[in-house]
Amino acid sequence: MCGICGVVGLRHASPIVFDGLRRLEYRGYDSAGIATLVDGKIDRRRAAGKLDNLGALLETSPLPGTTGIGHTRWATHGAPTTCNAHPHGTERVAIVHNGIIENFEALRRELEAAGQVFQTETDSETIAQLVDYHLAQGLAPKDAALKALQRLEGAYAIAMIFAEHEGLMIGACHSAPLAVGYGDNEMFLGSDSLALAPLTRRISYMEDGDCVVLTPVGVEFMTFDGTPVRRAEQTTALAAGAIGKDGYRHYMEKELHEHPLVIGQTLQRMIDPANRKVVLPDMPFDLATVPRAVITACGSAFYAGMVGRYWLESIARLPVDIDVASELRYRDPPLAHGSLGLLISQSGETADTLAALRTLRQNAVHILSVLNVEHSTMARESALVLGTVAGPEISVASTKAFTAQLTVLACLTIAIARARGTLDPLGEEELVAALLDLPSRAADVFAQGDAIRRMARVVAEARDVLYLGRGSMFPVALEGALKLKEISYIHAEAYAAGEMKHGPISLIDRTVPIVASAPFTPLFDKTLSNLQEAKARGGRLLVFTDTKGAERVSAIAEEMVVLPHVHDFAAPILQTIPVQMLAYEVAVMKGTDVDQPRNLAKSVTVE
Ligand code: M6R
């Protein structure tokens, strides 16, 4: 977690760094800070809370200097106070850090015994104290940094500046991303290319165990033992202007309204509309012979994977294992040689998903990742990437990336089914037509705004909410419950509707609304029976259905959102949109911080 930005050049550094932090705030927003060199001395400004607090501080107390580093924090070790805010440092060095230094306690004891004086509770300060210790022994900045890096264990991306060394910045990373940006007479460091998007499109991605020494006109990559290495310069396609709110109240609202566009763009990449066929890039392995698939991801991306499992099993007849990445990475499951590892991630940086990817790869599993950030660490480590074409997703709550993930998984299912001979050309045409219908059906969902707000008024009053769905609507229910918890802080649980009578039914009373996803699919009658059972026990039913299901649901539902009826295959994609909109409307009614909910960060780059 945490975002890092740094610059060495000729311009005033702190506004450039601050702007970069604004783009990185999605990685954490507990506190923020910037350090620069002013007349050779390190000076810094730090503030607890949102980046705006640091902005206000810089207004009243500006920070000059042309060499600077900044940080936006998601606290791991030490409370989110100003004292624990980065940059950390001494008179000789200032550092910013993303990740966790796992051996920090041992290092801290050793450094304190050697006379170093710590000021914070963080693991990160150990880096500064270690570098300072070596500087105090007379080492030059690069040598002191390399010596310190050789002692660090854990995951980290670091940027450092040094007193009396104007125009010098050193970066390093291990199991955490860091990008170098090339400017004219200035060089940048950033946690991702988005941070650097308005500054430069020329980027080099650092690899695990890289250190980089930057001056306004020079870049020198090396390993931690000082061996020079080369890192290719790439051109990023990210546009600087892509992240405004465009008149919407929140990024989440804007991103919800982008569903139709994003589904359409993603389909465009994967479908030949003239022939109604899925066209995927050349595969580095044979889809026809993979013995099984292992799907893994975290959070919403995991729920997308659950929908993918229903499709792959029922349409492609491919056996599928699925687990959250934080479990899979430690489960040591027996993996069939040559299986397909399907990794799903918006950011491509989620620590657990990345670790699971590496575990699968070590076990000779073919890695196919479904990613939104195509220049991410996971992209670089995958045999094949299928992009979700959702554009930058800024709101911490994932919305459009989720439906884009489903869209990719749907196309992949068709391709695998065709390769395995479980789908004939007519069947493929039918499924492709169902997907091509989605962008305009998705646009229709926004006409349901009033009905969704009526539901939201009921949910906003509740302390607990139960979400239900069957088959591929079960992951949609899970997604709805997660979104509600995440941004409105209302407790919500999702159950496979058939499971309700095995326990959760005892929760049902007038104070626990039941949100059900029940379009007219082959499981509609079964879901309806479960809803009847809930109604019979006094449950208040808020039902997402479609034009075909509405007639039968209306008799028992207190509130109903009626979407166009679409093919069963496409239904989970369409039905996700109003479920996410419900969470949004509830959060707005409750007045929470919709885009940056408490305790969360967009990209979870620590374990
Ligand atoms: O970047 P990723 O897709 O790997 O992120 C996975 C989860 O952290 C993410 O989906 C999280 O659950 C969202 N905040 C949900 O809205």
mmCIF file of N, CA and C in Angstrom, residues 105-147:
data_model
loop_
_atom_site.group_PDB
_atom_site.id
_atom_site.type_symbol
_atom_site.label_atom_id
_atom_site.label_comp_id
_atom_site.label_asym_id
_atom_site.label_seq_id
_atom_site.Cartn_x
_atom_site.Cartn_y
_atom_site.Cartn_z
ATOM 1 N N GLU A 105 12.178 -5.113 13.665
ATOM 2 C CA GLU A 105 12.411 -5.086 15.119
ATOM 3 C C GLU A 105 13.872 -5.408 15.436
ATOM 4 N N ALA A 106 14.388 -6.433 14.768
ATOM 5 C CA ALA A 106 15.789 -6.817 15.004
ATOM 6 C C ALA A 106 16.726 -5.678 14.578
ATOM 7 N N LEU A 107 16.432 -5.087 13.425
ATOM 8 C CA LEU A 107 17.284 -3.990 12.943
ATOM 9 C C LEU A 107 17.226 -2.804 13.897
ATOM 10 N N ARG A 108 16.023 -2.530 14.386
ATOM 11 C CA ARG A 108 15.861 -1.372 15.277
ATOM 12 C C ARG A 108 16.673 -1.575 16.559
ATOM 13 N N ARG A 109 16.579 -2.794 17.113
ATOM 14 C CA ARG A 109 17.357 -3.076 18.343
ATOM 15 C C ARG A 109 18.844 -2.854 18.078
ATOM 16 N N GLU A 110 19.295 -3.370 16.959
ATOM 17 C CA GLU A 110 20.726 -3.272 16.610
ATOM 18 C C GLU A 110 21.143 -1.800 16.431
ATOM 19 N N LEU A 111 20.293 -1.038 15.745
ATOM 20 C CA LEU A 111 20.636 0.358 15.467
ATOM 21 C C LEU A 111 20.579 1.204 16.737
ATOM 22 N N GLU A 112 19.579 0.896 17.588
ATOM 23 C CA GLU A 112 19.499 1.654 18.849
ATOM 24 C C GLU A 112 20.725 1.369 19.709
ATOM 25 N N ALA A 113 21.156 0.103 19.686
ATOM 26 C CA ALA A 113 22.358 -0.244 20.464
ATOM 27 C C ALA A 113 23.575 0.504 19.918
ATOM 28 N N ALA A 114 23.527 0.801 18.603
ATOM 29 C CA ALA A 114 24.658 1.514 17.994
ATOM 30 C C ALA A 114 24.511 3.030 18.140
ATOM 31 N N GLY A 115 23.439 3.473 18.820
ATOM 32 C CA GLY A 115 23.313 4.899 19.109
ATOM 33 C C GLY A 115 22.340 5.654 18.231
ATOM 34 N N GLN A 116 21.678 4.984 17.281
ATOM 35 C CA GLN A 116 20.698 5.692 16.445
ATOM 36 C C GLN A 116 19.457 5.989 17.286
ATOM 37 N N VAL A 117 18.876 7.173 17.092
ATOM 38 C CA VAL A 117 17.716 7.559 17.909
ATOM 39 C C VAL A 117 16.460 7.596 17.025
ATOM 40 N N PHE A 118 15.517 6.717 17.344
ATOM 41 C CA PHE A 118 14.279 6.622 16.558
ATOM 42 C C PHE A 118 13.249 7.622 17.070
ATOM 43 N N GLN A 119 12.387 8.060 16.139
ATOM 44 C CA GLN A 119 11.360 9.035 16.535
ATOM 45 C C GLN A 119 9.940 8.524 16.336
ATOM 46 N N THR A 120 9.780 7.401 15.643
ATOM 47 C CA THR A 120 8.434 6.936 15.304
ATOM 48 C C THR A 120 8.241 5.473 15.685
ATOM 49 N N GLU A 121 6.978 5.005 15.497
ATOM 50 C CA GLU A 121 6.667 3.596 15.782
ATOM 51 C C GLU A 121 6.725 2.763 14.508
ATOM 52 N N THR A 122 7.168 3.343 13.407
ATOM 53 C CA THR A 122 7.023 2.650 12.116
ATOM 54 C C THR A 122 8.175 1.696 11.826
ATOM 55 N N ASP A 123 7.863 0.715 10.984
ATOM 56 C CA ASP A 123 8.925 -0.147 10.457
ATOM 57 C C ASP A 123 9.792 0.649 9.477
ATOM 58 N N SER A 124 9.164 1.619 8.790
ATOM 59 C CA SER A 124 9.853 2.348 7.715
ATOM 60 C C SER A 124 11.033 3.169 8.227
ATOM 61 N N GLU A 125 10.916 3.697 9.440
ATOM 62 C CA GLU A 125 12.006 4.548 9.933
ATOM 63 C C GLU A 125 13.320 3.771 10.024
ATOM 64 N N THR A 126 13.201 2.443 10.174
ATOM 65 C CA THR A 126 14.414 1.616 10.243
ATOM 66 C C THR A 126 15.287 1.828 9.004
ATOM 67 N N ILE A 127 14.630 2.005 7.852
ATOM 68 C CA ILE A 127 15.389 2.184 6.600
ATOM 69 C C ILE A 127 16.221 3.464 6.707
ATOM 70 N N ALA A 128 15.556 4.540 7.146
ATOM 71 C CA ALA A 128 16.262 5.825 7.250
ATOM 72 C C ALA A 128 17.419 5.721 8.243
ATOM 73 N N GLN A 129 17.147 5.077 9.385
ATOM 74 C CA GLN A 129 18.193 4.989 10.417
ATOM 75 C C GLN A 129 19.367 4.123 9.952
ATOM 76 N N LEU A 130 19.045 3.083 9.183
ATOM 77 C CA LEU A 130 20.099 2.199 8.687
ATOM 78 C C LEU A 130 20.980 2.934 7.673
ATOM 79 N N VAL A 131 20.339 3.671 6.774
ATOM 80 C CA VAL A 131 21.113 4.438 5.787
ATOM 81 C C VAL A 131 21.928 5.507 6.523
ATOM 82 N N ASP A 132 21.284 6.170 7.482
ATOM 83 C CA ASP A 132 21.966 7.225 8.245
ATOM 84 C C ASP A 132 23.199 6.668 8.944
ATOM 85 N N TYR A 133 23.036 5.479 9.504
ATOM 86 C CA TYR A 133 24.156 4.855 10.211
ATOM 87 C C TYR A 133 25.358 4.698 9.267
ATOM 88 N N HIS A 134 25.087 4.224 8.047
ATOM 89 C CA HIS A 134 26.193 4.019 7.103
ATOM 90 C C HIS A 134 26.757 5.352 6.600
ATOM 91 N N LEU A 135 25.881 6.357 6.459
ATOM 92 C CA LEU A 135 26.381 7.685 6.060
ATOM 93 C C LEU A 135 27.316 8.227 7.139
ATOM 94 N N ALA A 136 26.889 7.985 8.389
ATOM 95 C CA ALA A 136 27.702 8.488 9.507
ATOM 96 C C ALA A 136 29.067 7.797 9.563
ATOM 97 N N GLN A 137 29.135 6.575 9.004
ATOM 98 C CA GLN A 137 30.432 5.873 8.949
ATOM 99 C C GLN A 137 31.299 6.393 7.812
ATOM 100 N N GLY A 138 30.755 7.353 7.043
ATOM 101 C CA GLY A 138 31.552 7.976 5.986
ATOM 102 C C GLY A 138 31.264 7.452 4.592
ATOM 103 N N LEU A 139 30.253 6.567 4.459
ATOM 104 C CA LEU A 139 29.958 6.074 3.117
ATOM 105 C C LEU A 139 29.235 7.139 2.297
ATOM 106 N N ALA A 140 29.429 7.110 0.985
ATOM 107 C CA ALA A 140 28.713 7.998 0.070
ATOM 108 C C ALA A 140 27.260 7.515 -0.015
ATOM 109 N N PRO A 141 26.314 8.398 -0.426
ATOM 110 C CA PRO A 141 24.897 8.008 -0.437
ATOM 111 C C PRO A 141 24.624 6.679 -1.141
ATOM 112 N N LYS A 142 25.189 6.480 -2.344
ATOM 113 C CA LYS A 142 24.873 5.242 -3.065
ATOM 114 C C LYS A 142 25.358 4.021 -2.273
ATOM 115 N N ASP A 143 26.547 4.098 -1.724
ATOM 116 C CA ASP A 143 27.087 2.944 -0.994
ATOM 117 C C ASP A 143 26.307 2.707 0.298
ATOM 118 N N ALA A 144 25.922 3.808 0.948
ATOM 119 C CA ALA A 144 25.148 3.661 2.193
ATOM 120 C C ALA A 144 23.792 3.029 1.883
ATOM 121 N N ALA A 145 23.186 3.466 0.775
ATOM 122 C CA ALA A 145 21.875 2.915 0.408
ATOM 123 C C ALA A 145 22.003 1.430 0.093
ATOM 124 N N LEU A 146 23.014 1.073 -0.699
ATOM 125 C CA LEU A 146 23.164 -0.342 -1.080
ATOM 126 C C LEU A 146 23.424 -1.208 0.149
ATOM 127 N N LYS A 147 24.245 -0.708 1.049
ATOM 128 C CA LYS A 147 24.549 -1.479 2.273
ATOM 129 C C LYS A 147 23.264 -1.716 3.071
#
